[in-house]
XYZ file of C-alpha atoms in Angstrom:
442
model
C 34.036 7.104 -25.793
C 34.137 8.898 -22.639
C 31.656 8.510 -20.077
C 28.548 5.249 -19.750
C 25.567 6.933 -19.069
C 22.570 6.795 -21.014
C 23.764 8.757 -23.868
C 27.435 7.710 -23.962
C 26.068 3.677 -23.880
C 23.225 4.999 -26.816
C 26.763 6.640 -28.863
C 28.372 3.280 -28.094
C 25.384 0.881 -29.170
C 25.002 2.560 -32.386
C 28.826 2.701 -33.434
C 29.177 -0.937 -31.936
C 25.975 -1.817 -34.574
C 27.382 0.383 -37.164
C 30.842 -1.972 -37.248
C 32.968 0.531 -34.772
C 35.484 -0.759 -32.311
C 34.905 1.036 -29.549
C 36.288 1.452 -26.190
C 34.602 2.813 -23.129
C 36.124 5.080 -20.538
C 33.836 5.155 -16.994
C 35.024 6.480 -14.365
C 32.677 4.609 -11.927
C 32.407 0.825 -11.473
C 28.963 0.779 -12.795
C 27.228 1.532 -16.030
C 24.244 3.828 -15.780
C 25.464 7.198 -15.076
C 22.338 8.475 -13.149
C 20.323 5.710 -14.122
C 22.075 2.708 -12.604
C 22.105 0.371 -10.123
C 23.186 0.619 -6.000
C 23.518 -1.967 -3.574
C 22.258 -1.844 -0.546
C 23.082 -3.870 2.471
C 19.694 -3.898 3.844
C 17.341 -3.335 1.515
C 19.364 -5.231 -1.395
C 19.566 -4.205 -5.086
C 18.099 -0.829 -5.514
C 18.697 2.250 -7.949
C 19.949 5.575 -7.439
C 17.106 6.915 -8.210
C 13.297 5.391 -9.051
C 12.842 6.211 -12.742
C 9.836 6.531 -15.232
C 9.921 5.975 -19.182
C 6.989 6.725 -21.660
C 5.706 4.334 -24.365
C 6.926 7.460 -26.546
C 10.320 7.114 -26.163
C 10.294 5.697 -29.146
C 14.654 5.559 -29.606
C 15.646 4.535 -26.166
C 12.835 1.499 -26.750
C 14.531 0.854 -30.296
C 17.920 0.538 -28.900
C 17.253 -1.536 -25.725
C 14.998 -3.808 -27.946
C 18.008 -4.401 -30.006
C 20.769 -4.814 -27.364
C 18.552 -6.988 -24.714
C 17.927 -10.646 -25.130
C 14.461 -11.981 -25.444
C 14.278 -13.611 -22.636
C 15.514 -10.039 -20.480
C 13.199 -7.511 -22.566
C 10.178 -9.606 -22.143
C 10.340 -8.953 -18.009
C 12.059 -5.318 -18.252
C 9.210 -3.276 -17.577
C 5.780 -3.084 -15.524
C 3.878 -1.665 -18.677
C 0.576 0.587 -17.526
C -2.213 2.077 -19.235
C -1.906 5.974 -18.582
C -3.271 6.195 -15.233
C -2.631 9.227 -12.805
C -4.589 8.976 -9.423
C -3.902 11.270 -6.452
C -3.703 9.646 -3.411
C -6.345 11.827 -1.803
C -9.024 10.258 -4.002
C -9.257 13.738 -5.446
C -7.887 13.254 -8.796
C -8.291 10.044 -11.503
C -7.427 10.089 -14.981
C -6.759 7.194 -17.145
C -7.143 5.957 -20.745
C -9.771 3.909 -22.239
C -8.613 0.067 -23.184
C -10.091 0.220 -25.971
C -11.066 2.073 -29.170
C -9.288 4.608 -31.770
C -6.442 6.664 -30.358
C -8.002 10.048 -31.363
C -10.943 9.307 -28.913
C -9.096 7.397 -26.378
C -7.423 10.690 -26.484
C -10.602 12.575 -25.842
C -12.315 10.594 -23.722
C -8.894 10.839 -21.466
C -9.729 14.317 -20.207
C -13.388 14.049 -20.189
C -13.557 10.856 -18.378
C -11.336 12.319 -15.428
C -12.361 12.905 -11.434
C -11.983 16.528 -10.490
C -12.530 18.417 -13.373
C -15.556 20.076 -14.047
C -16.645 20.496 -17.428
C -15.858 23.913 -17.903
C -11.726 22.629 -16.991
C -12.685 19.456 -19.127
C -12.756 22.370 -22.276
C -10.461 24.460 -21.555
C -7.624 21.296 -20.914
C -9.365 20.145 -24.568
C -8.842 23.334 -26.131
C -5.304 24.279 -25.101
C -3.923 20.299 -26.425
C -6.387 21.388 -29.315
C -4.218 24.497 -30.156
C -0.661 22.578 -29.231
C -1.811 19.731 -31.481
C -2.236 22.254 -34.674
C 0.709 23.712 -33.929
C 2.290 20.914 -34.269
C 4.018 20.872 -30.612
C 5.340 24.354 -30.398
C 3.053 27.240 -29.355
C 4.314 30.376 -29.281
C 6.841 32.436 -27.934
C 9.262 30.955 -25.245
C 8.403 31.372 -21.890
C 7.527 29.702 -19.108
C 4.648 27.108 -18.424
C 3.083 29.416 -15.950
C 2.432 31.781 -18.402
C 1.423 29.698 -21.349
C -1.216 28.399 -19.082
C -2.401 31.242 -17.981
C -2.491 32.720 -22.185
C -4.823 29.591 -22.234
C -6.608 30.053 -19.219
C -6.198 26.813 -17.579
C -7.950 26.459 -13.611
C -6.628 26.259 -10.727
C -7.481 22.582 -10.424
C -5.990 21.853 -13.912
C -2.766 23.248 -13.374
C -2.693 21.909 -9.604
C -3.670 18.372 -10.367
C -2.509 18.018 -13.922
C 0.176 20.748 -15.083
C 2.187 21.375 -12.698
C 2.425 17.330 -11.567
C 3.812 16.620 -14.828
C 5.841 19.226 -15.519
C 7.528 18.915 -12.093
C 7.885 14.967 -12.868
C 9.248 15.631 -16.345
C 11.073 18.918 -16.277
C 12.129 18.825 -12.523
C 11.601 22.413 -12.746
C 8.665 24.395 -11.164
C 6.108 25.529 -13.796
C 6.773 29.321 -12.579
C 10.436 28.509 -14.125
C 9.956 25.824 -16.651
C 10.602 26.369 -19.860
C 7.079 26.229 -22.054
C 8.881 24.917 -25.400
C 10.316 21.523 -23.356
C 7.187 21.145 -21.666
C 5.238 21.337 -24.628
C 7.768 18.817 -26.882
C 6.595 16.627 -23.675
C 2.896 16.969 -23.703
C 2.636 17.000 -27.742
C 4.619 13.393 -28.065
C 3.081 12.033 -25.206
C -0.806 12.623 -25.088
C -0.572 13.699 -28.421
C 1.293 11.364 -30.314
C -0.761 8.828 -32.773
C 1.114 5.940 -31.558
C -1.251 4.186 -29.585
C 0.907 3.553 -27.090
C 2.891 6.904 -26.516
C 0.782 7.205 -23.019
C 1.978 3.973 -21.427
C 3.943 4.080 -18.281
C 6.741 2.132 -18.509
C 8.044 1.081 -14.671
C 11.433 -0.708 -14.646
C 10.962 -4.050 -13.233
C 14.760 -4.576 -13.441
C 17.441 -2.774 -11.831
C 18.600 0.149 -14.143
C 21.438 -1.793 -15.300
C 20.525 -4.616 -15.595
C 17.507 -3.139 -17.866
C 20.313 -1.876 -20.637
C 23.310 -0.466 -19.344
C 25.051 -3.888 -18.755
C 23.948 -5.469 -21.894
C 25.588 -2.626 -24.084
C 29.430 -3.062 -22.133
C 29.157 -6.670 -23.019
C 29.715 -5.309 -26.778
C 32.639 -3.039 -26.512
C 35.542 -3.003 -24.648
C 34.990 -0.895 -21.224
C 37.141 0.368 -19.029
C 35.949 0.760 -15.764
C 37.547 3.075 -12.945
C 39.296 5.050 -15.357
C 39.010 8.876 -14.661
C 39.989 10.786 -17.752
C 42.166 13.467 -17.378
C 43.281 15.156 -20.658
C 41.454 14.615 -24.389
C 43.374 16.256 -26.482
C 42.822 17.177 -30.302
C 45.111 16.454 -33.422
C 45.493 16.893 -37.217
C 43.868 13.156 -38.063
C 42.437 11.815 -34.594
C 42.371 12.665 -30.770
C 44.578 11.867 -27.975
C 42.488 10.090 -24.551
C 45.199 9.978 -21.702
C 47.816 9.560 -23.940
C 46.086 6.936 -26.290
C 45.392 7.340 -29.820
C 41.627 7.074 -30.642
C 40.195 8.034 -34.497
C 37.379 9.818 -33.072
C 35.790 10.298 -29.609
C 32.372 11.022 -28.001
C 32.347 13.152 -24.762
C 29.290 11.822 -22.800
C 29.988 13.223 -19.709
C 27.941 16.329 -17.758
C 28.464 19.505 -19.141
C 30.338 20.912 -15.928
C 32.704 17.821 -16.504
C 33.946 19.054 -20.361
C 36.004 22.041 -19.403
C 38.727 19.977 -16.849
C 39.464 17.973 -19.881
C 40.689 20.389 -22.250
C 43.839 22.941 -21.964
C 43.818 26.508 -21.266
C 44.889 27.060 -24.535
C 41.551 25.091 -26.546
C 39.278 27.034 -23.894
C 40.726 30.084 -24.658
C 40.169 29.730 -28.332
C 36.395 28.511 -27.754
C 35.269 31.131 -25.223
C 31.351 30.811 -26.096
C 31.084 27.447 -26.179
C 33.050 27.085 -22.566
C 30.717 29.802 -21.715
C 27.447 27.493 -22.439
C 29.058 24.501 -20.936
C 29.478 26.496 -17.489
C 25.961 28.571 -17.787
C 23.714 25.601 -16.780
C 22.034 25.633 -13.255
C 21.142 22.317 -11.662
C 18.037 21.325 -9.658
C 18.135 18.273 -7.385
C 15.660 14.899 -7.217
C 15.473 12.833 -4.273
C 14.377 9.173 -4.112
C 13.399 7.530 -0.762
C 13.493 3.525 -0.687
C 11.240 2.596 2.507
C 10.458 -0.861 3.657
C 7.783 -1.179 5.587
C 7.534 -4.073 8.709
C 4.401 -5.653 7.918
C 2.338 -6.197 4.762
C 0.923 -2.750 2.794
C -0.432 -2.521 -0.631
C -1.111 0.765 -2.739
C -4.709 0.977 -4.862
C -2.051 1.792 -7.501
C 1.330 0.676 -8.561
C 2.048 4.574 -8.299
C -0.341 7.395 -6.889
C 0.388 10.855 -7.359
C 0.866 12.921 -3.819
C -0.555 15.831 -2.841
C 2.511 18.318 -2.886
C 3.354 20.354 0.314
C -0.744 19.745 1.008
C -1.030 22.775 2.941
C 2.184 22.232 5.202
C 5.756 23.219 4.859
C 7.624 20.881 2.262
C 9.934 19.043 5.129
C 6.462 18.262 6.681
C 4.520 17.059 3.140
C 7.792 17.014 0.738
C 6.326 13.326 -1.616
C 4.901 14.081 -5.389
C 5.063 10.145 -6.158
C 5.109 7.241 -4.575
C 5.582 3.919 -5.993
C 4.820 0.215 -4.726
C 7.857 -1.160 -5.547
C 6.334 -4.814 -5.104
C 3.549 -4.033 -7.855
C 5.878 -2.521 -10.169
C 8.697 -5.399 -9.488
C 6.676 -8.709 -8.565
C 10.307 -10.573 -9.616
C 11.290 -9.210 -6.448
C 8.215 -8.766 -4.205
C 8.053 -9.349 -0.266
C 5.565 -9.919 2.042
C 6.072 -6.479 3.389
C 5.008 -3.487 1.646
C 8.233 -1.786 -0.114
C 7.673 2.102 -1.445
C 9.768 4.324 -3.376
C 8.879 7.905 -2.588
C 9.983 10.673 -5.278
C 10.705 14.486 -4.644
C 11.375 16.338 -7.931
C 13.345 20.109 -7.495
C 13.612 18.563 -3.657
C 16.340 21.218 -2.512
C 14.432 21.677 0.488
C 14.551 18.372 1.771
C 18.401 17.793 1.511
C 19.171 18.587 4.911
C 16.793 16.409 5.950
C 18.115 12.730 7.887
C 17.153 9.758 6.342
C 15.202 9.041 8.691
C 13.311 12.125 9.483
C 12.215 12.080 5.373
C 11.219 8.787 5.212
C 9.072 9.188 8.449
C 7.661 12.485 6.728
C 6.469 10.624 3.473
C 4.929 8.093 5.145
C 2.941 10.123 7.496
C 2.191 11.975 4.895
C 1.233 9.374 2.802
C -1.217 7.916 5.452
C -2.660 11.538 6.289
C -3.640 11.502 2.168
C -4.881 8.430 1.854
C -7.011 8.691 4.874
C -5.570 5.073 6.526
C -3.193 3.842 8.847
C 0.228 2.774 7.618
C 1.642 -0.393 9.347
C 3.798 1.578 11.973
C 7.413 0.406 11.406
C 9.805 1.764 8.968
C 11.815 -1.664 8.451
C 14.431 0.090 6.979
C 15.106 3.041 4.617
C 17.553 4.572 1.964
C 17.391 7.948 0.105
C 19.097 9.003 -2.641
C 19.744 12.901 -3.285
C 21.025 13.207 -6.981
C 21.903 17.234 -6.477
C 22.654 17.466 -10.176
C 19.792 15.408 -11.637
C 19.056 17.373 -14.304
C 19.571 21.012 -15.861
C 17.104 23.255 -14.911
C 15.008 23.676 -17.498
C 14.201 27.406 -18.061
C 13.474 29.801 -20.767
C 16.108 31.006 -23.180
C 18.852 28.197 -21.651
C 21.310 27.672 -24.225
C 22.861 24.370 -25.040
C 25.571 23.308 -27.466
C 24.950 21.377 -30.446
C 26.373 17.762 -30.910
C 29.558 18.702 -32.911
C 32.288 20.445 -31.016
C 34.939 22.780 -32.771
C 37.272 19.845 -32.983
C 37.460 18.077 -36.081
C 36.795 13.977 -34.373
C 35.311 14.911 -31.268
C 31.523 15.356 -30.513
C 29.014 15.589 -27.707
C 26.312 14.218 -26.397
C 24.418 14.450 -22.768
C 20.622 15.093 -22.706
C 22.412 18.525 -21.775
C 22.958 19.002 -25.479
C 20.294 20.197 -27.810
C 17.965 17.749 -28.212
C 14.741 19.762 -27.773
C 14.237 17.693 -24.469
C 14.664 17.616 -21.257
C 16.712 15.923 -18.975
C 14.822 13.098 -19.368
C 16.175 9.789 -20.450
C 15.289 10.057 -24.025
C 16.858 13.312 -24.627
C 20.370 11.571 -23.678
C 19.589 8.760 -25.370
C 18.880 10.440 -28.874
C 21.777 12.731 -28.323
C 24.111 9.902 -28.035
C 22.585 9.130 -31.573
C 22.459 12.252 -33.151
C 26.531 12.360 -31.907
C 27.094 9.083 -33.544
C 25.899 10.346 -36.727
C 27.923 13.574 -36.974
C 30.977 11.477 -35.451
C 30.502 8.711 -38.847
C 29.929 11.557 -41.172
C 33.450 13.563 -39.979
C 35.521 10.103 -40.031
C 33.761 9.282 -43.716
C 34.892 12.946 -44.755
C 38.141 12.658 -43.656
C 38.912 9.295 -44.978
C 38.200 10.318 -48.143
């Protein structure tokens, strides 16, 4: 097993359960991949990056059920009711508390601030038509034009569409592929589990959420960089050890050092895919303010470049990190601040960015911020995810070598790069690794 992010720890959680042995190459110190935990010497135990999951990420709940004790999974996550407020007062949509999920459903849209009714019907009709197509409508192309075939407002797509396909895809909707988005929106607001629509905040640090709990089970080897995987006739060679079978969990860009001229030669197209993936950047500012500051929300949705350039109004979330962690709470307000496709603020000093969001954040919400930035960390992950556009081709689980498979949400699982795509590739690898080892020991 090469590589402990979310979909190499998934590959190793299932062939630990399954009765494997398994052994864990990482070339960092710390499980997680880009999902895990960073300290910092100020503002203590943060994450590389403030993360989201759905109540319909339904496998990456099974596994972490199964891996975390009791006493952990009862206080992982800050569980909310789908609830999406813009923190201009503008915008409010959240489900009912009570009643059958077809018209908590319903009553989602047509309950919301800042619709009118005419974008109340057309929102209705287009999750109408996705919902009998049973989560793939039409042709591929991108979200802007699939909303437009549906004629979706201005409003919708401004306070609804684009949001979530920004938060989800980290692509912009003029971009973003309309299949992913829709495999999104269909399991999601769709889904009859009654819970699908929860927001799941971490309460935990990312590895201590999972990560951590899955190394305990196999043997890991931390710090160690692999440099050569090489196929044979009945197994594959890791750095000069012999392994039965291996899973290559690592980003796509990172598959080609590991093989030989001569197996890339002989594999041209899938090389090819493996280096035809572009890469869009998300940017997490940790802020802590110096006196006390509560949101109306444990996370309110910001109003995106709000007229200005994006250096000036660059925040799309922002998250009290004392609401959504009350383990950890201060006296002093603590926000997390996230920037999806956030190329343009890169250049940007720490400091400068964090002074932007919260000016811009107090501009939006129409009240003074306490004045002081206590202190303040950002976190610019510039390959975050794949960008997810039309047509983007992505290998399948199982390689050309007989032993060794793939997985990275960067393989085809009909997501995104969101954490449940790697975490159902790292199953879907586990199962064609099994079924080649049961073959061959036949």
């Amino acid at each position: 097993m090469i590589g402990a992010g979310w979909a190499g720890l998934a590959a190793a959680s299932e062939l630990s359960n399954r009765g494997c042995q398994v052994t864990l190459y990482e070339s960092s110190h710390t499980p997680g991949g880009r999902a895990r935990q960073v300290l910092d010497p100020t503002l203590g135990m943060l994450d590389n990056g403030q993360h989201l999951l759905l109540g319909a990420y339904e496998e990456t709940l099974r596994l972490m059920a199964r891996d975390v004790p009791k006493s952990v999974w009862d206080q992982a996550f800050t569980r909310l009711p789908l609830r999406l407020c813009s923190s201009d007062g503008q915008f409010r949509m959240s489900a009912p508390a009570f009643g059958p999920v077809w018209l908590k459903q319903a009553l989602t849209l047509w309950l919301a601030k800042g619709f009118t009714l005419r974008d109340k019907w057309l929102a209705t009709q287009l999750l109408r038509h996705l919902k009998s197509a049973n989560g793939v409508d039409g042709e591929e192309q991108t979200v802007t034009r699939w909303l437009q075939e549906h004629r979706q407002s201005e409003r919708l797509i401004t306070f609804l569409w684009k949001p979530l396909c920004l938060a989800t895809l980290n692509t912009d909707i003029e971009q973003a592929s309309a299949w992913l988005f829709q495999r999104i929106i269909f399991d999601a607001l769709l889904s009859q589990d009654d819970s699908a629509t929860d927001l799941l905040v971490p309460a935990l640090d990312l590895t201590g959420l999972w990560p951590e709990h899955v190394c305990q089970k196999v043997s890991t080897q931390f710090g160690h960089t692999v440099r050569e995987v090489t196929p044979l006739d009945n197994g594959v060679r890791i750095d000069g050890k012999v392994f039965e079978g291996c899973v290559l969990a690592i980003p796509a860009h990172g598959v080609t050092r590991l093989f030989d001229q001569s197996n890339q030669q002989s594999n041209p197209q899938l090389f090819n895919v493996l280096g035809g993936f572009e890469y869009r950047p998300i940017t997490t500012c940790y802020v802590a303010l110096d006196a006390p500051f509560v949101l109306e929300e444990p996370l309110l949705m910001m109003r995106h470049h709000h007229g200005l350039n994006a250096c000036k109004a660059p925040g799309q979330w922002v998250f009290d990190r004392n609401r959504c962690q009350p383990s950890s709470a201060t006296e002093n307000g603590r926000l997390a601040f996230v920037i999806s496709d956030s190329q343009a603020v890169l250049a940007m000093s720490q400091q400068d960015l964090a002074q932007s969001l919260v000016s811009q954040l107090a501009h939006e919400l129409g009240r003074n911020l306490p004045q002081g930035i206590a202190a303040s960390r950002s976190f610019h992950e510039k390959r975050a995810t794949f960008a997810a556009i039309p047509h983007q081709a992505r290998p399948k689980n199982i390689s050309p070598w007989q032993g060794i498979v793939f997985a990275g949400d960067w393989t085809d699982t009909g997501y995104p790069s969101v954490l449940e795509g790697a975490v159902c590739s790292g199953i879907k690898a586990t199962d064609g690794l099994l079924a080649q080892l049961h073959a061959t020991r036949r």
